Short mmCIF file of C-alpha atoms in Angstrom, two decimals:
data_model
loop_
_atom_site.label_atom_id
_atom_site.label_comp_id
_atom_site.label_asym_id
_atom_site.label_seq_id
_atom_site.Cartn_x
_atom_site.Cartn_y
_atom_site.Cartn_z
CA UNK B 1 124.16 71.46 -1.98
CA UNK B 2 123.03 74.11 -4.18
CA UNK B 3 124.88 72.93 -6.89
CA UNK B 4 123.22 69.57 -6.29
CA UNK B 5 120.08 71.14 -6.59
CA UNK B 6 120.86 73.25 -9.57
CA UNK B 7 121.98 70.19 -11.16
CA UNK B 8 118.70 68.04 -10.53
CA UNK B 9 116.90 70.82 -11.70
CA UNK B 10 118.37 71.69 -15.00
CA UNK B 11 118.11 67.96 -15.84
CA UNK B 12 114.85 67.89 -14.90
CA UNK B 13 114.21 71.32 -17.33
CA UNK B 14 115.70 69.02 -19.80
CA UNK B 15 114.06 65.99 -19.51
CA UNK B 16 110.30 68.34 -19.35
CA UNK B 17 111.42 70.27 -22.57
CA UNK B 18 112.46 66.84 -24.32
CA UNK B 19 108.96 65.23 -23.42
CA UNK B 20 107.05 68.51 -24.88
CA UNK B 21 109.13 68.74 -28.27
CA UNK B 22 107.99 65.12 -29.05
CA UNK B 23 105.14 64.84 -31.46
CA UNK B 24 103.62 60.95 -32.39
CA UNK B 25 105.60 59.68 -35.58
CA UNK B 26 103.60 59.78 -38.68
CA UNK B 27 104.47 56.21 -40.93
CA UNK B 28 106.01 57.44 -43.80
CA UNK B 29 104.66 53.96 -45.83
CA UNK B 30 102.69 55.49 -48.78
CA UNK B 31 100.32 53.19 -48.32
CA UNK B 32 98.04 50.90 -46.07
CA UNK B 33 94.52 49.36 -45.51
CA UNK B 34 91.85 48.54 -42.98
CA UNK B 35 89.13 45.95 -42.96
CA UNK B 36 86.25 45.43 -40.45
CA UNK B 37 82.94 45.12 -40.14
CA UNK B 38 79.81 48.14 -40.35
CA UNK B 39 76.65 48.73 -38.70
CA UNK B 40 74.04 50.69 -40.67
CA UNK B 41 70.47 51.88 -38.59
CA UNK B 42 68.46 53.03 -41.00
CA UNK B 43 64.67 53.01 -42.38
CA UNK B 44 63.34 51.16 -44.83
CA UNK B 45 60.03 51.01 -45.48
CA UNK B 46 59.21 53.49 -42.99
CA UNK B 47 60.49 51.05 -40.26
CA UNK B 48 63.80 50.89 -38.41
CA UNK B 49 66.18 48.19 -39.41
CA UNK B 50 69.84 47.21 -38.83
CA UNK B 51 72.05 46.61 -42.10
CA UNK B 52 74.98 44.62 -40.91
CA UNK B 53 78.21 43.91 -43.56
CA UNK B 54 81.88 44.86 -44.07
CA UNK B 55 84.12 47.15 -45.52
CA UNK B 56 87.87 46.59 -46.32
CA UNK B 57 89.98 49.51 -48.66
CA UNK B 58 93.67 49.73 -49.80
CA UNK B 59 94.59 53.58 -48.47
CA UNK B 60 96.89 55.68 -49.96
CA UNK B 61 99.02 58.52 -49.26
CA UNK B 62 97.13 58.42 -45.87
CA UNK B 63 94.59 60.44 -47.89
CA UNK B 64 92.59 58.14 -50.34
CA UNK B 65 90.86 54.85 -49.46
CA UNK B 66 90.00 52.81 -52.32
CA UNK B 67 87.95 49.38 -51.83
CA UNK B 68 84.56 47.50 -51.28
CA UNK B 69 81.90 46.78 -49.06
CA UNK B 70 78.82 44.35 -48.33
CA UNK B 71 75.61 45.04 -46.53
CA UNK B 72 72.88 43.03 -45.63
CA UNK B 73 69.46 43.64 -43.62
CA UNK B 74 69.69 41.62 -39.97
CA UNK B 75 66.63 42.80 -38.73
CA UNK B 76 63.27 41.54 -40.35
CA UNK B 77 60.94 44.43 -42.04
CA UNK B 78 57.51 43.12 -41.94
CA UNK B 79 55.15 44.87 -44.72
CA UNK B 80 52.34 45.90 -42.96
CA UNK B 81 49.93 46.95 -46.05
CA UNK B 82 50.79 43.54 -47.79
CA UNK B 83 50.95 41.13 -44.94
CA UNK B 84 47.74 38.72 -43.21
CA UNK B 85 47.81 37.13 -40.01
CA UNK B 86 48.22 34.13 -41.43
CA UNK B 87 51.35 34.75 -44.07
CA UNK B 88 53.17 38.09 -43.11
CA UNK B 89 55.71 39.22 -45.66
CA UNK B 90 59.02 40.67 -45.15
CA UNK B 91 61.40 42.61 -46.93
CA UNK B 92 65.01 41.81 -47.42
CA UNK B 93 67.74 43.86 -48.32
CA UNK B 94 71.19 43.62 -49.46
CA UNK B 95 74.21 45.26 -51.16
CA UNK B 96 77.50 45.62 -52.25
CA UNK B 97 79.98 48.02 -54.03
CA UNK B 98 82.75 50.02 -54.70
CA UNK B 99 83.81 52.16 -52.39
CA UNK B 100 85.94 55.34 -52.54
CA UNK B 101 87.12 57.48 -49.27
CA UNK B 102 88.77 61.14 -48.59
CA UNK B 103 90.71 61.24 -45.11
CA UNK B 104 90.98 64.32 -43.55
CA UNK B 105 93.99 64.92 -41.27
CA UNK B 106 94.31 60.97 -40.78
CA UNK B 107 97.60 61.43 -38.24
CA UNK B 108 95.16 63.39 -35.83
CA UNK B 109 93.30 61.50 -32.59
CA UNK B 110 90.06 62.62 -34.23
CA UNK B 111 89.75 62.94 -37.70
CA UNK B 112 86.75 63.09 -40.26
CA UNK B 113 86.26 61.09 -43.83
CA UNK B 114 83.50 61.49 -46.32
CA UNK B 115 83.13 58.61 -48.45
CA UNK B 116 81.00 57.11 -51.33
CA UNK B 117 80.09 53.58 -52.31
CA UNK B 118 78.56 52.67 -55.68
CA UNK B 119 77.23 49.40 -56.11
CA UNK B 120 73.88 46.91 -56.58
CA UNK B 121 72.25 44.88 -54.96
CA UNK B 122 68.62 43.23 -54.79
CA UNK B 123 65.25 43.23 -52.86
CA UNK B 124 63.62 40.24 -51.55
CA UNK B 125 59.89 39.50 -50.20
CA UNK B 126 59.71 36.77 -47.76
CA UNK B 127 57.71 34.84 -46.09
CA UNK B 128 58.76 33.20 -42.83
CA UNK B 129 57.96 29.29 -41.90
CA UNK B 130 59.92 28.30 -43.92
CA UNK B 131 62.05 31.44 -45.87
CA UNK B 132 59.91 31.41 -49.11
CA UNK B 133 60.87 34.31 -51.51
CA UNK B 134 57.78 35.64 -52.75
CA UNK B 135 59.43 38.75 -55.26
CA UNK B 136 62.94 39.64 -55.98
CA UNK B 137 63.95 42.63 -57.74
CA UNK B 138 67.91 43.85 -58.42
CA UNK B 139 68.60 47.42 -57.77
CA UNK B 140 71.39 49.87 -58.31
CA UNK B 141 72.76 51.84 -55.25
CA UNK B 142 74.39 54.70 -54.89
CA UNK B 143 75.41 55.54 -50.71
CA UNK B 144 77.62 58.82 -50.14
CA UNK B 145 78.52 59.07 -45.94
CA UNK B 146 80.63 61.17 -43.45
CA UNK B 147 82.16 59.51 -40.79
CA UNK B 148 83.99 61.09 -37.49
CA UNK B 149 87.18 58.41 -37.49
CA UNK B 150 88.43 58.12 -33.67
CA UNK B 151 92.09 56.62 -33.66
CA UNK B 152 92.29 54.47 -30.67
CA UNK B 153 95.60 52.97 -31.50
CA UNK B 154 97.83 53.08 -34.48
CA UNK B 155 96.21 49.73 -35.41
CA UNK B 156 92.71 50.41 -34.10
CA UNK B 157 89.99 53.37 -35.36
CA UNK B 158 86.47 53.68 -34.59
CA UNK B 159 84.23 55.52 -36.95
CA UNK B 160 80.73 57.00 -36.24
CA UNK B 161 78.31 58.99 -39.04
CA UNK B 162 75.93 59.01 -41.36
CA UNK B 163 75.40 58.07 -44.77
CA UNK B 164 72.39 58.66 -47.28
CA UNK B 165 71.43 55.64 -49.77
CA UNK B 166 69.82 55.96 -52.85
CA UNK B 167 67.87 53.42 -54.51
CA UNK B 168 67.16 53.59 -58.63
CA UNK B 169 65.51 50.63 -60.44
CA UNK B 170 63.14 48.87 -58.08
CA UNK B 171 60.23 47.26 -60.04
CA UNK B 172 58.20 45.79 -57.70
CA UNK B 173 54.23 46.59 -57.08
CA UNK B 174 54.48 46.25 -53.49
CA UNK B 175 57.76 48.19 -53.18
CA UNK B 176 59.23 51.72 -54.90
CA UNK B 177 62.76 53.18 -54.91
CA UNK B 178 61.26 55.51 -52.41
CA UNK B 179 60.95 52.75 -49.54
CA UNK B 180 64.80 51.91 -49.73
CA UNK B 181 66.36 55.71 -49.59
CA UNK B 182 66.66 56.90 -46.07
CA UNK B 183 69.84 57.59 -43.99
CA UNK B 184 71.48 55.53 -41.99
CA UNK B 185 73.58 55.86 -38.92
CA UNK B 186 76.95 54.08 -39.02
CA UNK B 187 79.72 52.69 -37.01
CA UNK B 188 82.42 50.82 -38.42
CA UNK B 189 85.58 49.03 -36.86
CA UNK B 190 88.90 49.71 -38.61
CA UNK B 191 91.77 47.44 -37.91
CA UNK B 192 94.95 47.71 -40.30
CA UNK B 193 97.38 49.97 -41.51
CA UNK B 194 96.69 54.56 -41.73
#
């Protein structure tokens, strides 16, 4: 019986040390990507608004991301100073750009990334009933962002931070480089390859 027992529990030992030495596999592929989309609260304006868009990068070395992304305004900014009753005007806002990444520690369960997109875009005054562009101006943007990157599952990461956009070459009498900056809180969705 003791022997048995001794038995039982040296394979048990074994079978406790075994489960302990194991560490998750990193993927030795050199390279991957991700694509999903990105949700931006920010002010513009002075007001809150919600920039919705995408963002999709090649990765590399499980370090670099290298790719694009596109961000639009969903949420109307009405322009208080400039609008009547009777015709109320609204700003519009969108963007795209390159986009560059660092990725800290990407194997971890939490990890952190600091990022910077480069791009233009343009400016839009609307009014509603029907969508009648009143002024449109292009402008250059530059957006650098740190992210906390949650890895769900080796498919699946959630990101949450902050990013900082800045504005240059606005020409609009109603509107100044000024009323674009602001930060912006973020969470993207991140399905592909680390």
């Amino acid at each position: 019986m003791k022997k048995n027992l001794s038995v039982l529990v040296a394979l048990l030992m074994s079978v406790s040390i075994n489960a302990q030495v194991q560490t998750p596999e990193r993927d030795n592929t050199p390279s991957g990507g991700y694509g999903g989309p990105v949700f931006k609260v920010g002010t513009f304006n002075g007001k809150t608004g919600l920039l919705s868009g995408g963002r999709g990068a090649w990765i590399l070395n499980h370090q670099v991301a290298i790719g694009g992304g596109s961000y639009s305004l969903s949420s109307d900014i009405k322009l208080d100073k400039l609008s009547s009753n009777e015709n109320p005007l609204y700003m519009n806002l969108s963007y795209q750009g390159f986009e560059i990444e660092y990725i800290h520690n990407s194997e971890k369960m939490v990890n952190w990334t600091v990022h910077t997109m480069i791009g233009g875009g343009s400016v839009r005054l609307l009014e509603h009933n029907p969508d009648v562009s009143i002024d449109k101006d292009m402008i250059s943007i530059i957006e650098p962002g740190i992210n906390i990157d949650i890895n769900v599952c080796n498919w699946f990461r959630i990101g949450i931070g902050a990013s900082y956009r800045i504005a240059s070459g606005l020409d609009m009498t109603e509107l100044s480089n000024f009323d674009i900056n602001g930060f912006a809180g973020t969470v993207i969705l991140k399905f592909g390859r680390f």
